[in-house]
XYZ file of C-alpha atoms in Angstrom:
430
model
C 0.000 0.000 0.000
C 1.308 3.465 -0.884
C 1.770 6.136 1.760
C 1.000 9.637 0.512
C 2.256 13.096 1.518
C 0.059 16.082 0.691
C 1.747 19.488 0.519
C 0.838 22.878 -0.900
C 2.834 23.992 -3.926
C 2.237 27.738 -3.638
C 1.786 30.060 -0.632
C -0.835 27.943 1.088
C -4.628 28.162 0.774
C -4.546 25.866 -2.273
C -7.568 23.820 -1.225
C -5.774 21.084 0.709
C -8.735 20.507 3.020
C -11.009 19.097 0.351
C -8.309 16.939 -1.233
C -7.102 15.579 2.096
C -10.690 14.783 3.035
C -11.178 12.998 -0.285
C -8.006 10.981 0.312
C -8.662 10.380 4.021
C -11.659 8.245 3.130
C -9.136 5.876 1.520
C -6.567 6.158 4.314
C -6.292 4.312 7.613
C -4.222 7.036 9.277
C -3.888 10.805 8.746
C -0.852 12.572 10.258
C -0.136 16.291 10.719
C 3.640 16.784 10.636
C 4.418 20.540 10.822
C 2.976 23.946 11.555
C 0.411 24.763 14.191
C -3.047 26.264 14.414
C -2.038 28.902 11.873
C -3.099 26.357 9.255
C -6.691 26.384 8.068
C -8.428 23.526 6.277
C -12.089 23.777 5.316
C -13.974 20.536 4.732
C -17.420 20.489 3.113
C -19.218 17.191 3.675
C -22.828 17.246 2.561
C -24.394 20.295 4.178
C -21.874 20.384 7.026
C -18.811 22.631 7.001
C -15.835 21.851 9.245
C -13.024 24.369 9.729
C -9.921 22.727 11.163
C -6.729 24.428 12.246
C -4.770 21.878 14.243
C -6.588 18.573 14.054
C -5.825 16.330 11.063
C -8.567 16.315 8.440
C -9.120 12.604 8.981
C -10.730 13.357 12.336
C -14.129 13.749 10.638
C -13.894 10.134 9.387
C -15.049 7.697 12.108
C -12.832 4.843 10.913
C -9.666 6.912 10.489
C -6.927 7.323 13.091
C -5.612 10.886 13.400
C -2.140 11.781 14.647
C -0.331 15.015 15.479
C 3.390 14.479 14.988
C 6.414 15.866 16.802
C 6.999 18.454 14.054
C 3.808 20.303 15.002
C 3.753 23.025 17.671
C 0.579 22.649 19.719
C -1.478 25.292 21.468
C -3.210 23.020 23.997
C -6.053 25.436 24.669
C -6.719 25.892 20.955
C -6.640 22.126 20.490
C -9.169 21.518 23.258
C -11.416 24.264 21.874
C -11.285 22.669 18.415
C -12.147 19.289 19.911
C -15.121 20.866 21.701
C -16.319 22.504 18.479
C -16.251 19.176 16.661
C -18.006 17.447 19.541
C -20.810 19.991 19.237
C -21.164 18.904 15.599
C -21.350 15.235 16.509
C -17.718 14.291 15.841
C -16.356 12.231 18.711
C -12.670 12.904 19.454
C -11.234 10.354 21.865
C -7.741 8.948 22.567
C -8.784 5.984 20.459
C -9.160 8.277 17.440
C -6.489 10.922 18.140
C -2.852 10.474 19.156
C -0.487 13.357 19.975
C 3.302 13.004 19.958
C 4.620 13.216 23.512
C 7.713 14.999 22.157
C 5.744 17.770 20.415
C 6.402 21.301 21.683
C 3.712 23.547 23.129
C 2.593 27.025 22.153
C 1.938 29.064 25.288
C 0.061 32.360 25.717
C 3.431 34.124 26.057
C 4.329 32.970 22.536
C 1.164 34.490 21.115
C 1.756 37.753 22.984
C 5.369 37.942 21.802
C 4.309 37.276 18.217
C 1.853 40.172 18.324
C 4.229 42.527 20.148
C 6.934 41.943 17.555
C 4.590 42.480 14.610
C 3.403 45.740 16.134
C 7.000 46.859 16.725
C 7.976 46.112 13.107
C 5.391 48.535 11.730
C 5.564 48.602 7.937
C 8.275 45.924 8.013
C 5.879 43.385 9.550
C 6.003 39.846 8.204
C 2.242 39.274 8.273
C 2.083 36.376 10.731
C -1.238 35.096 12.053
C -0.206 36.302 15.509
C -0.813 32.885 17.041
C 2.642 32.326 18.478
C 3.906 29.795 15.954
C 7.243 31.477 15.249
C 8.203 32.131 18.892
C 7.272 28.539 19.782
C 9.598 27.178 17.090
C 12.322 29.550 18.293
C 12.099 28.047 21.770
C 12.145 24.545 20.300
C 15.391 25.198 18.445
C 16.862 26.969 21.486
C 16.078 23.840 23.570
C 13.931 25.598 26.129
C 10.476 24.442 24.981
C 7.887 22.855 27.186
C 6.754 19.653 25.500
C 3.617 17.560 25.822
C 5.462 14.960 27.912
C 6.529 17.638 30.428
C 2.931 18.130 31.528
C 3.036 14.806 33.355
C 5.848 15.824 35.743
C 5.044 18.808 37.993
C 8.547 19.180 39.435
C 10.216 19.083 36.029
C 7.570 21.427 34.650
C 8.300 24.030 37.338
C 11.993 23.980 36.476
C 11.307 24.208 32.747
C 9.008 27.188 33.269
C 11.711 28.980 35.259
C 14.244 28.384 32.484
C 11.777 29.508 29.827
C 10.860 32.699 31.648
C 14.502 33.584 32.199
C 14.532 34.244 28.465
C 11.012 35.505 27.864
C 10.776 37.934 30.775
C 14.001 39.585 29.627
C 12.427 40.010 26.179
C 9.227 41.391 27.672
C 11.165 43.924 29.754
C 12.883 45.055 26.570
C 9.540 45.418 24.832
C 8.118 47.387 27.756
C 5.455 44.908 28.814
C 4.659 43.020 32.001
C 6.597 39.921 32.980
C 4.985 36.486 33.093
C 4.153 35.057 36.512
C 5.657 31.564 36.758
C 3.083 30.214 39.213
C 0.131 31.405 37.132
C 1.575 29.714 34.046
C 2.230 26.519 36.016
C -1.348 26.474 37.320
C -2.733 26.989 33.826
C -0.668 24.110 32.437
C -1.480 21.751 35.293
C -5.170 22.423 34.730
C -5.096 21.235 31.126
C -2.393 18.578 31.608
C -4.709 15.580 32.134
C -6.882 16.565 29.177
C -3.915 16.749 26.808
C -2.075 13.870 28.405
C -4.923 11.505 27.616
C -4.016 11.776 23.915
C -0.216 11.676 24.310
C 2.009 8.800 23.248
C 4.858 7.642 21.007
C 3.514 8.544 17.584
C 6.741 7.425 15.878
C 6.450 3.946 17.362
C 2.795 3.487 16.508
C 3.360 4.723 12.962
C 6.121 2.154 12.523
C 3.777 -0.619 13.626
C 0.977 0.630 11.391
C 3.307 0.743 8.418
C 4.462 -2.825 9.043
C 0.818 -3.847 9.217
C 0.282 -2.476 5.700
C -1.968 0.434 6.698
C -2.387 3.368 4.342
C -0.879 6.506 5.865
C -1.689 10.018 4.675
C 0.687 12.784 5.780
C -1.094 16.129 5.811
C 0.960 19.271 5.281
C -0.011 22.823 6.143
C 0.789 26.139 4.421
C 2.701 25.797 1.129
C 6.161 25.065 -0.253
C 6.915 28.729 -0.914
C 6.343 29.449 2.777
C 9.027 26.938 3.773
C 11.514 28.409 6.265
C 14.446 27.329 4.026
C 13.031 27.264 0.509
C 10.323 29.921 0.610
C 10.247 33.688 0.062
C 12.308 34.417 3.184
C 11.695 36.228 5.527
C 8.025 36.243 4.534
C 7.635 32.570 5.364
C 6.309 30.341 8.111
C 8.572 28.988 10.853
C 8.645 25.341 9.818
C 9.645 23.244 6.828
C 6.577 22.749 4.668
C 8.078 20.498 1.970
C 7.434 16.762 1.767
C 10.724 15.739 3.396
C 9.415 17.187 6.658
C 6.740 14.484 6.748
C 9.396 11.972 7.776
C 11.161 14.214 10.306
C 7.966 15.668 11.729
C 6.302 12.331 12.390
C 9.247 10.103 13.252
C 9.177 7.778 10.286
C 11.896 7.133 7.719
C 11.819 8.781 4.276
C 11.486 5.344 2.698
C 7.931 5.237 4.038
C 6.891 7.945 1.576
C 5.663 6.538 -1.717
C 3.914 9.469 -3.398
C 3.927 13.256 -2.949
C 0.807 15.109 -4.076
C 1.139 18.871 -4.497
C -2.092 20.800 -4.100
C -2.046 23.587 -6.662
C -4.589 26.323 -7.265
C -5.414 27.146 -10.913
C -4.361 30.721 -10.169
C -2.207 32.181 -7.376
C -3.066 33.703 -4.002
C -1.161 34.919 -1.001
C -2.147 36.064 2.501
C -0.054 38.647 4.302
C 3.116 40.392 3.251
C 5.841 39.315 0.845
C 6.704 39.250 -2.864
C 4.020 38.194 -5.346
C 5.160 38.713 -8.965
C 1.853 37.805 -10.641
C -0.409 39.709 -8.240
C -3.294 41.535 -9.924
C -4.200 44.492 -7.749
C -6.938 45.437 -10.184
C -10.361 44.360 -11.413
C -9.215 40.894 -12.528
C -7.688 40.262 -9.099
C -10.886 41.454 -7.455
C -12.965 39.244 -9.759
C -10.891 36.142 -8.972
C -11.020 36.893 -5.248
C -14.798 37.257 -5.267
C -15.402 34.187 -7.427
C -12.981 32.104 -5.385
C -14.154 33.426 -2.002
C -10.558 34.158 -1.136
C -10.556 34.806 2.566
C -8.290 33.053 5.081
C -9.864 30.155 7.001
C -7.939 31.031 10.173
C -7.660 34.824 10.050
C -10.500 35.856 7.734
C -7.986 38.087 5.946
C -8.592 38.871 2.291
C -6.156 37.006 0.047
C -4.140 38.725 -2.644
C -4.929 37.206 -6.052
C -3.068 36.878 -9.325
C -2.327 34.784 -12.398
C -0.893 31.271 -12.248
C 2.867 31.340 -11.663
C 4.326 28.292 -13.396
C 7.904 29.251 -12.502
C 7.149 29.217 -8.801
C 5.170 25.968 -8.925
C 7.878 24.238 -10.994
C 10.385 25.214 -8.319
C 8.062 23.849 -5.620
C 7.693 20.598 -7.575
C 11.456 20.148 -7.551
C 12.157 21.264 -3.989
C 9.199 19.427 -2.443
C 9.662 16.266 -4.510
C 6.137 16.440 -5.916
C 5.135 13.473 -8.070
C 1.810 14.867 -9.264
C -0.528 17.749 -8.518
C -4.151 18.170 -7.553
C -5.297 21.231 -9.491
C -8.032 23.083 -7.619
C -10.506 25.890 -8.271
C -10.420 25.607 -12.046
C -14.056 26.748 -12.084
C -13.069 30.173 -10.694
C -11.488 30.944 -14.091
C -14.704 30.253 -16.019
C -15.821 33.035 -18.401
C -12.532 34.957 -18.299
C -11.814 35.766 -21.935
C -8.021 35.474 -21.806
C -5.782 34.024 -19.133
C -2.169 34.815 -18.375
C 0.385 32.294 -17.106
C 3.789 33.349 -15.829
C 6.494 31.387 -17.705
C 9.571 33.326 -16.557
C 10.913 36.329 -14.672
C 13.157 39.213 -15.605
C 15.026 41.950 -13.795
C 16.046 44.519 -16.352
C 17.674 42.577 -19.183
C 18.376 39.491 -17.049
C 16.018 36.501 -17.270
C 15.290 33.921 -14.555
C 13.632 30.521 -14.731
C 13.455 30.259 -10.931
C 12.477 32.405 -7.944
C 15.676 34.208 -6.808
C 16.695 33.693 -3.185
C 17.663 37.269 -2.323
C 14.990 39.553 -0.946
C 15.954 42.399 -3.268
C 15.636 40.205 -6.356
C 12.319 38.743 -5.203
C 10.877 42.216 -4.885
C 12.121 43.356 -8.297
C 11.336 40.457 -10.601
C 8.824 41.110 -13.335
C 6.719 38.257 -14.688
C 6.938 37.151 -18.302
C 3.500 36.012 -19.403
C 2.074 33.621 -21.949
C -1.506 34.370 -22.988
C -3.946 31.457 -23.130
C -7.479 31.621 -24.500
C -10.129 31.239 -21.825
C -13.507 29.511 -21.983
C -17.083 30.714 -21.674
C -18.601 27.394 -20.598
C -18.854 26.317 -16.951
C -16.469 23.789 -15.440
C -18.170 23.875 -12.033
C -19.050 20.401 -10.841
C -17.316 18.581 -13.715
C -16.463 14.974 -12.830
C -14.827 13.780 -16.043
C -12.623 15.191 -18.791
C -15.606 14.968 -21.132
C -17.393 17.555 -18.964
C -14.643 20.138 -19.479
C -14.508 22.744 -22.276
C -11.711 22.183 -24.787
C -9.919 25.374 -23.774
C -10.017 24.385 -20.096
C -8.326 21.106 -20.996
C -5.707 23.016 -23.010
C -5.064 25.237 -19.986
C -4.551 22.211 -17.719
C -2.259 20.492 -20.224
C -0.167 23.629 -20.637
C 0.245 23.901 -16.875
C 1.472 20.288 -16.776
C 4.100 21.096 -19.398
C 5.285 24.243 -17.654
C 5.570 22.833 -14.126
C 6.957 19.489 -15.323
C 4.502 17.428 -13.294
C 1.263 15.641 -14.216
C -2.200 16.439 -12.923
C -3.281 13.512 -10.755
C -6.545 15.092 -9.586
C -8.671 17.989 -10.757
C -11.110 19.777 -8.447
C -13.990 21.750 -9.890
C -15.898 22.879 -6.780
C -15.706 22.718 -2.967
C -17.850 19.552 -3.039
C -15.661 16.501 -2.468
C -17.288 14.463 -5.268
C -16.680 17.176 -7.864
C -13.242 15.730 -8.535
C -11.708 14.235 -11.660
C -9.335 11.443 -10.676
C -6.547 10.846 -13.151
C -4.303 8.833 -10.874
C -5.027 7.545 -7.371
C -1.949 8.412 -5.255
C -2.626 5.436 -2.988
C -2.351 3.064 -5.931
C 0.963 4.424 -7.195
């Protein structure tokens, strides 16, 4: 049985929720392996809408085991709130259905506060984070001062870890002119939620190994997108974790040989939330039209997304860096009835041409897109479930994208409904 990694190939918001839900029905296990509750996946199942930030998308499937790997940073209060929200909708979340890596690091209220204080201090130079403490939590992880899920079970050790953590954070808070954190209050807050979180904790790496040996299908669910990767994205306007497929192994505790297929979720146009370079952005009527048709607002923040033409250069780079075997092309229907479409096939800065996204910040901000014009289509693609349902020009558009990004389309999504999907190649049967 193939094990599949799902990653975004752009700047996130590519429609991973629907595709992961579609795949999770075929999976035995769904694993989150990076990021935190800054991710936002919307699932539409019948007339019910589920908006998940931290829980794996498989949690809405009664027969699917969900896991949160060690590569994820976990806000325990946000997690419990999300569990409560699902319970109110009839989704039972128990330790039998959800496992959390004992060695995953926690996001604390002080991380969220620091995130917001820093963004405010940056002013116009702000990065555009969600303000949920993801970056500061990863900083503490790398600096080896994090409080982890397993620490909640040992009060004495937890007290010491809090003291060490606050030695750093209270110095920062003094520098930022804000109140220091009270160690006892933080300890009391953590001890209160410790048994609730601890009930789900365990050795995810070990259970995954056993499940793999048993021949179970494992789906690794990524958050954000490849161009937000801390190493390979549009730095510094990136997230604080690795978002490429290789992180699935590191962030869940399973070897890279366990990965059989990498599916890159790719929107038929390009969007971005927050700050940072965006060569194909259309800050005009066409961008507004795409945003309205595509309902481009962030699942987590509600922020309006910036919209633009499909950037084949960027996606081709993501295909190579993330090891993408095939893509799931989403939101094709949003482009219906646009007379002519533009696709970015290269960049230039002055007289110099680029066939990749430059690494330097100056170059990123100064590249100009080189476009290829493609004839649009007047017919509707919404709800199409076979190639025969698609207009000829829509098929030409898809085929041209395949050529430019050097990866095949494995799935094609034509609406938010999970069944409005054209399956070209089942990743689990690779």
